[in-house]
Coordinates of C-alpha atoms and ligand atoms in Angstrom, one line a residue:
M24 CA -93.4 -69.4 121.4
H25 CA -94.9 -73.1 120.6
G26 CA -94.9 -74.6 117.5
L27 CA -97.8 -74.4 115.1
M28 CA -98.3 -78.5 115.0
M29 CA -101.4 -80.9 115.7
D30 CA -101.3 -82.0 119.7
M31 CA -102.0 -85.7 118.9
P32 CA -101.8 -88.1 121.2
L33 CA -99.7 -91.3 120.4
L34 CA -102.1 -93.7 120.9
I35 CA -102.1 -97.9 120.5
S36 CA -105.4 -97.9 119.0
S37 CA -104.2 -95.8 115.6
L38 CA -101.7 -98.4 114.8
I39 CA -104.9 -101.2 113.9
K40 CA -106.6 -98.4 112.5
H41 CA -104.1 -97.4 110.3
A42 CA -103.5 -101.2 109.4
A43 CA -107.4 -102.1 108.5
Q44 CA -107.6 -99.1 106.6
Y45 CA -104.2 -99.9 104.8
H46 CA -102.9 -102.9 105.0
G47 CA -106.6 -104.4 105.4
D48 CA -106.7 -107.4 103.3
T49 CA -102.9 -108.5 104.7
E50 CA -103.0 -111.7 106.3
I51 CA -102.6 -112.4 110.2
V52 CA -102.1 -116.4 109.9
T53 CA -102.4 -118.6 113.2
R54 CA -101.5 -121.6 114.7
T55 CA -104.7 -122.3 117.2
V56 CA -104.3 -123.4 120.4
E57 CA -107.3 -126.1 119.3
G58 CA -104.9 -127.4 116.3
P59 CA -105.9 -126.1 112.8
I60 CA -104.3 -122.7 110.7
H61 CA -106.8 -120.0 111.3
R62 CA -106.5 -117.0 109.0
Y63 CA -107.9 -113.7 108.7
T64 CA -106.8 -110.4 107.8
Y65 CA -106.0 -106.9 109.6
A66 CA -109.3 -105.6 108.5
E67 CA -111.1 -108.6 110.1
A68 CA -108.7 -108.1 113.2
H69 CA -109.4 -104.5 114.1
S70 CA -113.3 -104.9 113.8
R71 CA -113.3 -108.2 116.4
A72 CA -110.8 -106.0 118.4
R73 CA -113.9 -103.3 118.2
R74 CA -116.1 -105.7 119.2
L75 CA -114.2 -107.0 121.8
A76 CA -113.9 -103.3 123.2
N77 CA -117.8 -103.7 123.4
A78 CA -117.9 -106.8 124.7
L79 CA -115.2 -105.2 127.8
K80 CA -117.5 -102.3 128.1
G81 CA -120.3 -104.4 128.5
L82 CA -118.4 -106.7 131.5
G83 CA -118.4 -103.6 133.3
V84 CA -114.5 -102.9 132.4
Q85 CA -113.6 -99.2 132.9
Q86 CA -110.6 -97.3 131.9
G87 CA -107.6 -98.3 134.2
D88 CA -108.7 -101.8 134.8
R89 CA -106.2 -104.7 134.6
I90 CA -107.0 -107.2 132.0
G91 CA -104.9 -110.6 132.5
T92 CA -104.1 -112.7 129.8
L93 CA -102.6 -116.7 130.2
A94 CA -102.2 -117.4 126.1
W95 CA -99.7 -118.5 123.3
N96 CA -99.0 -116.1 120.6
T97 CA -102.5 -116.3 118.5
H98 CA -105.1 -114.1 116.6
R99 CA -107.0 -114.0 119.6
H100 CA -104.4 -112.8 121.9
Y101 CA -103.4 -110.4 119.2
E102 CA -107.3 -108.8 119.6
V103 CA -107.0 -108.4 123.4
Y104 CA -104.0 -106.7 123.6
F105 CA -105.6 -103.7 120.8
A106 CA -108.8 -104.2 122.8
V107 CA -108.0 -104.0 126.1
S108 CA -105.3 -101.2 125.7
G109 CA -107.0 -99.0 123.1
M110 CA -110.4 -98.9 125.3
G111 CA -108.1 -97.5 127.8
A112 CA -108.1 -100.7 129.9
V113 CA -104.3 -102.4 130.8
C114 CA -103.3 -105.1 129.1
H115 CA -101.7 -107.5 131.8
T116 CA -99.8 -109.9 129.6
I117 CA -98.7 -113.3 132.4
N118 CA -96.2 -116.1 131.9
P119 CA -97.9 -119.2 132.6
R120 CA -94.8 -120.9 133.2
L121 CA -94.3 -119.2 135.9
F122 CA -94.4 -121.2 139.7
H123 CA -98.2 -121.4 141.7
D124 CA -96.7 -118.5 143.8
Q125 CA -95.7 -116.1 141.5
L126 CA -98.7 -116.3 139.7
T127 CA -100.6 -115.7 142.5
Y128 CA -98.6 -112.6 143.6
I129 CA -98.7 -111.5 140.1
I130 CA -102.4 -111.4 139.8
N131 CA -103.0 -110.1 143.4
H132 CA -100.6 -107.3 142.7
A133 CA -102.0 -105.9 139.3
R134 CA -105.5 -106.7 140.9
D135 CA -106.5 -108.3 137.7
V136 CA -110.9 -108.0 136.9
Y137 CA -110.5 -110.3 134.3
L138 CA -108.1 -113.0 133.4
F139 CA -108.4 -113.9 129.0
V140 CA -107.2 -117.6 128.7
D141 CA -106.2 -120.3 125.9
A142 CA -108.7 -123.6 126.9
T143 CA -105.5 -125.9 127.6
L144 CA -104.1 -123.5 130.4
V145 CA -107.9 -123.2 132.3
P146 CA -106.6 -125.9 134.7
L147 CA -103.7 -123.7 135.7
V148 CA -106.2 -121.0 136.6
E149 CA -107.9 -123.8 138.3
Q150 CA -105.2 -124.2 140.8
L151 CA -105.4 -120.3 141.8
A152 CA -108.7 -119.6 142.0
D153 CA -109.2 -119.7 145.9
E154 CA -106.4 -117.0 146.0
I155 CA -106.5 -114.9 143.4
R156 CA -110.1 -113.4 144.9
E157 CA -110.6 -109.9 142.8
V158 CA -110.5 -111.8 139.4
R159 CA -114.4 -111.2 138.4
G160 CA -114.7 -113.9 135.8
V161 CA -112.4 -116.1 132.7
V162 CA -112.6 -115.7 129.4
V163 CA -111.8 -119.1 127.1
L164 CA -110.0 -117.8 124.4
T165 CA -111.8 -120.6 122.0
D166 CA -115.4 -120.9 120.7
E167 CA -118.2 -122.9 122.0
A168 CA -117.2 -126.4 120.4
H169 CA -113.9 -126.2 122.4
M170 CA -115.4 -124.8 125.9
P171 CA -114.1 -126.5 129.2
K172 CA -115.9 -127.6 131.8
S173 CA -115.0 -126.0 135.5
D174 CA -116.6 -127.2 138.9
V175 CA -114.2 -124.8 140.5
L176 CA -113.9 -122.0 138.3
P177 CA -117.5 -120.0 138.7
R178 CA -118.2 -117.8 135.8
L179 CA -115.7 -118.8 132.7
I180 CA -116.8 -117.1 129.6
C181 CA -116.8 -118.2 126.2
Y182 CA -114.9 -115.5 123.9
E183 CA -116.2 -116.1 120.5
S184 CA -119.4 -116.0 122.1
L185 CA -118.8 -113.0 123.7
L186 CA -118.0 -111.3 120.9
D187 CA -120.7 -112.4 118.3
E188 CA -123.3 -110.6 120.8
Q189 CA -121.5 -107.4 119.7
R190 CA -121.1 -105.0 116.8
D191 CA -118.1 -103.7 115.3
D192 CA -119.0 -99.6 115.8
F193 CA -116.9 -99.1 118.9
D194 CA -114.8 -96.0 118.4
W195 CA -111.3 -95.9 119.8
P196 CA -111.1 -92.9 122.6
L197 CA -108.8 -90.3 122.3
L198 CA -106.5 -91.0 125.9
D199 CA -104.3 -89.1 127.1
E200 CA -100.7 -90.3 125.7
N201 CA -99.6 -90.9 129.0
T202 CA -102.5 -93.6 130.0
A203 CA -101.0 -96.7 131.2
S204 CA -101.6 -99.4 128.2
S205 CA -100.2 -102.7 129.3
L206 CA -98.2 -104.5 132.2
C207 CA -96.0 -106.7 132.8
Y208 CA -93.7 -108.8 135.6
T209 CA -89.7 -108.9 135.6
S210 CA -88.7 -112.6 135.6
G211 CA -86.6 -111.7 138.6
T212 CA -84.1 -114.5 139.7
T213 CA -84.9 -113.1 143.4
G214 CA -87.6 -111.6 145.4
N215 CA -91.1 -110.8 144.4
P216 CA -91.7 -110.3 140.1
K217 CA -91.9 -106.5 139.5
G218 CA -94.4 -104.8 137.6
V219 CA -93.2 -102.2 134.3
L220 CA -96.4 -100.1 133.6
Y221 CA -95.8 -99.1 129.8
S222 CA -97.7 -96.4 128.7
H223 CA -99.4 -96.0 125.0
R224 CA -96.7 -93.1 124.6
S225 CA -93.7 -95.5 125.2
N226 CA -95.0 -98.2 123.5
V227 CA -95.7 -96.1 120.1
L228 CA -92.4 -94.6 120.6
H229 CA -90.8 -97.6 121.0
T230 CA -92.5 -98.9 117.9
F231 CA -91.4 -96.4 115.8
G232 CA -88.0 -97.4 117.4
A233 CA -88.0 -100.7 116.9
A234 CA -88.9 -100.7 113.3
L235 CA -86.1 -98.8 112.3
P236 CA -83.3 -100.2 109.5
D237 CA -81.2 -100.9 112.2
S238 CA -83.4 -102.1 114.6
L239 CA -85.7 -104.6 113.7
N240 CA -86.1 -103.2 110.0
L241 CA -89.8 -104.7 109.3
S242 CA -91.7 -103.3 106.5
A243 CA -94.9 -104.5 104.6
R244 CA -92.7 -107.2 102.8
D245 CA -92.5 -109.2 105.2
V246 CA -93.7 -112.0 106.9
V247 CA -93.0 -111.6 110.5
M248 CA -93.6 -114.8 112.6
P249 CA -93.2 -113.6 116.7
V250 CA -91.8 -117.4 118.4
V251 CA -90.8 -114.6 122.0
P252 CA -93.9 -115.1 123.7
M253 CA -96.5 -111.9 123.9
F254 CA -96.0 -112.7 127.5
H255 CA -92.3 -111.7 127.4
A256 CA -91.8 -108.5 127.6
N257 CA -95.4 -108.0 124.5
A258 CA -92.9 -110.4 122.6
W259 CA -90.2 -107.6 122.0
G260 CA -93.1 -105.2 120.7
M261 CA -93.4 -106.8 117.5
P262 CA -97.7 -107.1 117.7
Y263 CA -97.1 -103.3 117.4
V264 CA -94.4 -102.8 114.7
T265 CA -95.9 -105.6 112.3
T266 CA -99.3 -103.5 112.7
M267 CA -97.6 -100.6 112.0
T268 CA -95.9 -101.7 109.1
G269 CA -98.2 -103.6 107.8
A270 CA -96.2 -106.8 107.7
K271 CA -98.3 -110.2 107.2
Q272 CA -97.9 -112.4 110.5
V273 CA -97.5 -115.5 111.7
L274 CA -98.6 -116.7 115.2
P275 CA -96.8 -120.0 115.9
G276 CA -99.9 -120.5 119.0
P277 CA -98.2 -122.8 121.5
Q278 CA -96.3 -125.3 119.8
L279 CA -92.9 -124.3 119.3
D280 CA -91.1 -127.5 118.1
P281 CA -89.0 -127.1 115.4
A282 CA -90.4 -129.1 113.1
S283 CA -94.3 -127.5 114.1
L284 CA -92.2 -123.8 113.0
H285 CA -90.4 -124.7 110.0
E286 CA -93.4 -126.0 108.5
L287 CA -94.9 -122.2 109.6
I288 CA -91.5 -121.2 107.6
E289 CA -92.1 -122.8 105.0
S290 CA -96.0 -122.9 104.1
E291 CA -96.4 -118.7 105.0
G292 CA -92.7 -117.7 103.5
V293 CA -91.3 -116.2 106.9
T294 CA -89.1 -113.8 106.1
F295 CA -88.5 -112.7 109.5
S296 CA -88.5 -114.0 113.5
A297 CA -87.5 -113.2 116.9
A298 CA -86.8 -115.2 119.8
V299 CA -84.5 -116.4 122.4
P300 CA -81.4 -118.4 121.8
T301 CA -82.9 -121.8 123.4
V302 CA -85.5 -122.0 120.7
W303 CA -82.9 -121.3 117.7
L304 CA -80.1 -124.3 119.3
M305 CA -83.2 -126.5 118.9
L306 CA -84.4 -125.6 115.5
L307 CA -80.5 -125.3 114.2
S308 CA -79.8 -129.0 115.2
W309 CA -83.4 -130.5 113.6
L310 CA -82.0 -128.9 110.3
N311 CA -79.3 -130.3 110.9
E312 CA -80.4 -133.8 111.6
T313 CA -83.2 -133.9 109.1
G314 CA -81.5 -131.7 105.9
N315 CA -84.0 -129.1 105.7
R316 CA -83.7 -125.7 105.2
V317 CA -85.6 -122.2 106.4
D318 CA -84.5 -120.3 102.8
S319 CA -87.5 -117.4 102.9
M320 CA -85.8 -116.6 106.1
K321 CA -83.9 -113.4 105.8
S322 CA -83.1 -112.5 109.3
V323 CA -83.3 -113.2 113.1
V324 CA -83.6 -111.2 116.2
I325 CA -81.6 -113.2 118.5
G326 CA -81.9 -112.0 123.1
G327 CA -83.3 -112.7 125.7
S328 CA -79.8 -114.0 126.7
A329 CA -76.3 -114.0 124.8
C330 CA -76.3 -115.5 121.6
P331 CA -73.1 -117.8 120.8
R332 CA -71.2 -117.0 118.3
A333 CA -71.9 -120.4 116.6
M334 CA -75.2 -119.7 116.5
M335 CA -74.5 -116.3 114.4
E336 CA -71.8 -118.1 112.1
T337 CA -74.1 -121.5 111.3
F338 CA -76.9 -119.2 110.4
G339 CA -75.0 -116.8 108.5
E340 CA -72.8 -119.3 106.7
K341 CA -74.6 -122.2 106.4
Y342 CA -78.3 -121.0 105.7
G343 CA -77.5 -117.5 104.4
V344 CA -80.1 -115.5 107.5
N345 CA -78.5 -112.6 109.1
V346 CA -78.4 -112.7 112.9
R347 CA -79.3 -109.2 114.9
H348 CA -78.1 -109.6 118.3
A349 CA -80.4 -107.0 120.4
W350 CA -80.0 -106.7 123.8
G351 CA -83.0 -105.4 125.8
M352 CA -85.7 -105.9 129.4
T353 CA -88.9 -106.0 130.5
E354 CA -88.3 -102.5 132.0
M355 CA -87.1 -100.9 128.7
S356 CA -90.2 -102.5 126.2
P357 CA -87.8 -104.4 125.8
L358 CA -85.7 -102.8 123.3
G359 CA -82.2 -101.2 123.7
T360 CA -79.2 -102.3 122.1
M361 CA -79.4 -104.0 118.3
N362 CA -76.0 -105.4 116.7
T363 CA -75.8 -103.7 113.1
P364 CA -72.4 -103.2 111.5
L365 CA -72.1 -99.6 110.3
L366 CA -69.9 -98.2 106.9
R367 CA -66.7 -98.4 107.9
H368 CA -67.8 -102.4 108.5
A369 CA -67.9 -102.9 104.8
N370 CA -64.7 -104.7 104.8
L371 CA -64.4 -107.1 107.5
S372 CA -63.0 -110.7 107.2
K373 CA -65.9 -113.1 108.0
K374 CA -63.9 -113.9 111.1
E375 CA -63.6 -109.7 112.6
Y376 CA -67.6 -109.5 111.5
Y377 CA -68.4 -112.4 113.7
D378 CA -66.2 -111.2 116.4
L379 CA -68.4 -107.7 115.6
C380 CA -71.6 -110.2 116.2
E381 CA -70.9 -111.2 119.3
N382 CA -71.4 -107.6 121.0
Q383 CA -74.9 -106.9 122.3
G384 CA -75.1 -103.7 119.5
R385 CA -75.7 -100.3 119.7
P386 CA -78.0 -98.2 121.1
I387 CA -81.6 -97.4 119.4
F388 CA -82.1 -93.9 119.0
G389 CA -84.6 -93.1 122.3
V390 CA -81.7 -94.8 124.3
E391 CA -79.3 -93.9 126.3
M392 CA -76.4 -95.9 128.2
K393 CA -73.1 -95.4 130.3
I394 CA -71.5 -97.9 132.9
T395 CA -70.0 -96.9 136.0
D396 CA -67.9 -98.3 138.9
D397 CA -69.0 -99.0 142.7
E398 CA -69.3 -95.0 143.3
G399 CA -71.4 -94.3 140.1
R400 CA -68.6 -93.1 138.4
E401 CA -68.9 -92.8 134.8
L402 CA -66.5 -95.2 133.4
P403 CA -64.9 -94.9 129.8
R404 CA -65.9 -96.1 126.6
D405 CA -63.0 -97.9 125.8
G406 CA -63.9 -101.5 125.1
K407 CA -61.9 -102.8 128.1
A408 CA -63.6 -101.2 131.1
F409 CA -66.7 -102.3 132.2
G410 CA -69.2 -101.4 134.9
D411 CA -73.2 -101.3 136.4
L412 CA -74.7 -100.5 132.4
R413 CA -77.0 -97.7 133.2
V414 CA -79.7 -96.8 130.9
R415 CA -82.7 -93.9 130.2
G416 CA -85.0 -93.4 127.9
L417 CA -88.2 -92.5 126.0
W418 CA -89.5 -95.9 126.6
V419 CA -87.4 -97.3 129.8
A420 CA -89.3 -97.6 133.0
K421 CA -88.8 -94.5 135.9
S422 CA -90.3 -96.8 138.5
Y423 CA -91.6 -100.3 139.5
L424 CA -95.5 -100.7 140.5
G425 CA -96.3 -100.2 144.1
G426 CA -92.9 -98.4 144.1
A427 CA -90.8 -101.6 144.7
G428 CA -86.9 -102.2 143.7
S429 CA -87.0 -98.4 144.0
S430 CA -83.1 -98.6 144.3
A431 CA -82.6 -99.1 141.1
F432 CA -83.5 -95.5 139.7
D433 CA -80.8 -93.1 140.5
E434 CA -81.7 -89.5 141.1
D435 CA -80.6 -87.9 138.2
G436 CA -83.2 -90.4 135.6
W437 CA -80.6 -93.6 135.1
F438 CA -82.4 -97.0 135.1
S439 CA -79.7 -99.7 136.9
T440 CA -79.8 -102.7 134.7
G441 CA -78.5 -105.0 136.9
D442 CA -76.1 -105.9 133.8
V443 CA -72.1 -105.7 133.6
A444 CA -70.9 -104.4 130.4
T445 CA -68.3 -102.6 128.2
L446 CA -68.9 -100.2 126.2
D447 CA -66.0 -99.2 123.0
A448 CA -65.6 -95.9 120.7
N449 CA -68.3 -97.1 118.6
G450 CA -71.1 -97.4 120.6
Y451 CA -70.8 -101.1 120.7
M452 CA -72.2 -102.3 124.5
R453 CA -71.0 -106.0 125.4
I454 CA -72.4 -107.3 128.5
T455 CA -69.9 -109.4 130.3
D456 CA -72.4 -110.6 133.0
R457 CA -75.6 -110.2 135.6
S458 CA -74.3 -108.3 138.6
K459 CA -74.8 -111.0 140.9
D460 CA -73.1 -113.4 138.6
V461 CA -69.6 -112.0 138.2
I462 CA -67.0 -114.4 139.3
K463 CA -64.3 -112.8 141.4
S464 CA -61.1 -114.2 141.2
G465 CA -58.2 -113.4 143.4
G466 CA -60.5 -109.5 142.8
E467 CA -60.8 -109.7 138.9
W468 CA -63.8 -110.4 137.1
I469 CA -63.8 -113.5 134.5
S470 CA -67.2 -112.7 132.6
S471 CA -69.2 -116.1 132.9
I472 CA -71.1 -115.3 129.4
D473 CA -68.1 -114.7 127.5
L474 CA -67.1 -118.7 128.8
E475 CA -70.5 -120.0 128.6
N476 CA -70.0 -118.8 124.8
L477 CA -66.8 -120.4 123.5
A478 CA -68.2 -124.1 125.0
V479 CA -71.2 -123.8 123.3
G480 CA -68.9 -123.3 120.0
H481 CA -67.9 -126.9 120.6
P482 CA -70.0 -129.3 118.4
G483 CA -70.2 -131.6 121.5
V484 CA -72.0 -129.1 123.4
A485 CA -75.6 -128.4 123.1
E486 CA -75.8 -126.0 126.3
A487 CA -73.3 -124.3 129.2
A488 CA -73.4 -122.5 132.0
V489 CA -70.5 -121.6 134.1
I490 CA -71.1 -120.4 138.2
G491 CA -68.2 -118.9 140.4
V492 CA -67.3 -121.5 143.3
K493 CA -65.5 -120.7 146.2
H494 CA -62.0 -121.2 146.6
P495 CA -59.6 -121.2 149.7
K496 CA -57.1 -118.9 147.5
W497 CA -58.7 -116.9 144.7
D498 CA -62.2 -116.5 146.6
E499 CA -63.8 -117.7 143.7
R500 CA -63.0 -120.3 140.3
P501 CA -65.0 -120.7 137.5
L502 CA -67.4 -124.1 137.3
L503 CA -68.1 -125.2 134.0
L504 CA -71.3 -127.2 133.6
I505 CA -72.1 -129.1 130.6
V506 CA -75.1 -130.7 128.8
R507 CA -73.4 -132.7 125.4
R508 CA -75.5 -132.7 122.7
K509 CA -76.7 -136.2 121.1
D510 CA -74.6 -138.9 121.0
S511 CA -71.5 -136.3 122.2
K512 CA -68.8 -138.0 124.0
L513 CA -67.1 -135.0 124.7
D514 CA -65.0 -134.9 128.0
K515 CA -63.4 -132.6 130.5
A516 CA -59.8 -133.0 128.8
E517 CA -61.1 -132.3 125.4
I518 CA -63.1 -129.0 126.5
L519 CA -60.3 -127.8 128.2
T520 CA -58.3 -128.1 125.5
Y521 CA -60.7 -126.4 123.4
L522 CA -60.9 -123.4 125.3
Q523 CA -57.2 -123.3 126.5
D524 CA -56.4 -120.9 123.5
K525 CA -59.2 -119.3 123.3
V526 CA -59.1 -117.5 126.8
A527 CA -56.4 -116.0 129.3
R528 CA -55.2 -118.7 131.7
W529 CA -56.6 -117.6 134.7
W530 CA -60.4 -117.4 132.9
M531 CA -60.0 -121.1 132.7
P532 CA -62.5 -123.0 134.0
D533 CA -60.9 -124.7 137.3
D534 CA -63.7 -128.1 136.4
V535 CA -66.1 -129.2 134.0
V536 CA -69.2 -131.0 135.4
F537 CA -71.5 -132.9 133.0
V538 CA -75.3 -132.4 133.8
D539 CA -78.2 -134.2 131.7
E540 CA -80.1 -130.5 131.8
L541 CA -79.7 -126.8 133.2
P542 CA -82.2 -125.1 135.1
H543 CA -84.4 -122.0 132.9
T544 CA -86.5 -119.3 134.0
A545 CA -89.8 -118.5 133.2
T546 CA -88.1 -117.0 130.0
G547 CA -85.6 -119.3 129.5
K548 CA -82.8 -118.2 131.0
L549 CA -80.1 -119.8 133.0
L550 CA -81.3 -119.9 136.4
K551 CA -77.9 -119.4 138.0
T552 CA -79.1 -118.5 141.5
K553 CA -80.7 -122.5 141.5
L554 CA -76.9 -123.6 140.4
R555 CA -75.1 -121.4 143.0
E556 CA -77.1 -123.4 145.4
D557 CA -76.9 -126.9 143.6
F558 CA -73.1 -126.2 143.5
A559 CA -72.7 -124.1 147.0
D560 CA -70.5 -127.1 148.6
Y561 CA -68.9 -128.1 145.6
V562 CA -65.1 -128.7 146.2
L563 CA -62.8 -127.7 143.6
P564 CA -59.9 -130.4 142.2
T565 CA -57.3 -127.1 142.6
A566 CA -58.9 -125.9 146.2
Ligands
AMP12 P1 -86.0 -109.6 130.3 O1 -86.6 -108.6 131.0 O2 -86.4 -111.1 131.6 O3 -86.3 -109.6 129.1 O4 -84.7 -109.9 131.0 C1 -83.5 -108.8 130.8 C2 -82.2 -109.1 131.2 O5 -82.0 -110.7 129.8 C3 -81.1 -108.3 130.6 O6 -81.2 -107.5 131.8 C4 -79.9 -109.4 130.5 O7 -79.2 -109.7 131.5 C5 -80.4 -110.3 129.7 N1 -80.1 -110.3 128.6 C6 -81.4 -109.8 127.5 N2 -80.5 -109.8 126.6 C7 -79.7 -110.1 126.2 C8 -78.2 -110.5 125.6 N3 -78.4 -110.1 124.4 N4 -77.3 -111.0 125.8 C9 -77.1 -111.2 127.3 N5 -78.1 -110.6 127.8 C10 -79.9 -110.8 127.4

């Protein structure tokens, strides 16, 4: 027997329709690529998204076509998100920091028919022009006054002129909710990038999950600044969650330096933000140097790589900002877990509280997880056993576009994340490594992430990485690489003494190397493959 409830499809267009109607005068504020601050409302954003949908139709874009974007977080990129998905095409966000070959691979693999590009990124597209043959035109996200010239790109269209020609009478189609809405390639550290194709249904369900109090906890009373780029796993869902809840949005454009971010936080009264640890590392050290504060901020979500304990403590104790440590993946739309305390944690000491915060958190409703051994057998949830982290759920990919990487998906519908983790009896998950990054010393695993987190707790350390280096007796031993903080004179003896009483003796790094910088992937994660290559022949003093 079927229930007798309406069968309304879950559609992305419904989010912006709702925001325009019920939060119509709430602002979306952008620091534009051209420089000045732009302000308008959800009602205006909706009207422009509808004009853009008409324009896309005029350009011959059909449902199912892929539209690539190379753009920072701005109101125009936001309009592209909603217009493209809303009309039934696929919004394919591309990370402009990727290498030339990755960019051409991704654009060709996705078969993008148009690219929507910030004016400053047009030179990047010019370099790709000869190799991206299916792209029919490039729409520049600017007005006539700022239109670049290009001898290389034959069809350069001005975004604002395109909109000027249109009416805002577009009716969002009632699509099947499983229609593809958006596409994002994972920044894999090996092999070709892999496409994750989201649906309207998965995105809207993720939006509900992300808005929950123990997830991002957003409401119409918040002022939200997504610093995480809209090309990194849909800015962790924030364009959708802010729209669903009707929160005011502050989009920082391309200027992600601490002074620019701080100016927006202060002038717009930002209450909530989210980004990878690197961004916050820079902001915190700038706040420390300048004596500025972030008093309007209530909470910040940090993920993408492990959030150092020292960062959570500084935010919490010095600035009164609650840090939510989150874990996710492009394949998971991306939210998987969020770290919030339970009722039973009400009386924790500060130390116990920050111990808890170091976990990546508990699964959000809609995501199931387990850890398994090398044979795929489930391991106990005792906080000690660690194994391959597998997930499934309402917004988890069931395959990659074109069937690549199929070995990550098993026949029971679980996706193998490539992360190594523990799960405890209270449901808290803790990442100990990426499967390729674990250090195996004498057959025992050493967590490089735990060592890195401890090392950055030292005031003289700006950034740290730990990799396994060949050792004749133990097979591998940990090597600690450190970027010193400005003006720090930290040396090997001091950092080793600092670590001594914090880790088991056999976890202690066998050597420490000070470097000027560490390599990162396009989304700001440590590029350990490069480090392992660079230090492949490194001879440890203990070897
Ligand atoms: P991406 O799809 O580019 O967002 O990368 C996902 C991967 O980033 C995960 O599989 C983890 O290896 C890593 N990651 C994300 N969040 C965290 C976190 N809070 N702690 C440790 N690693 C993380």
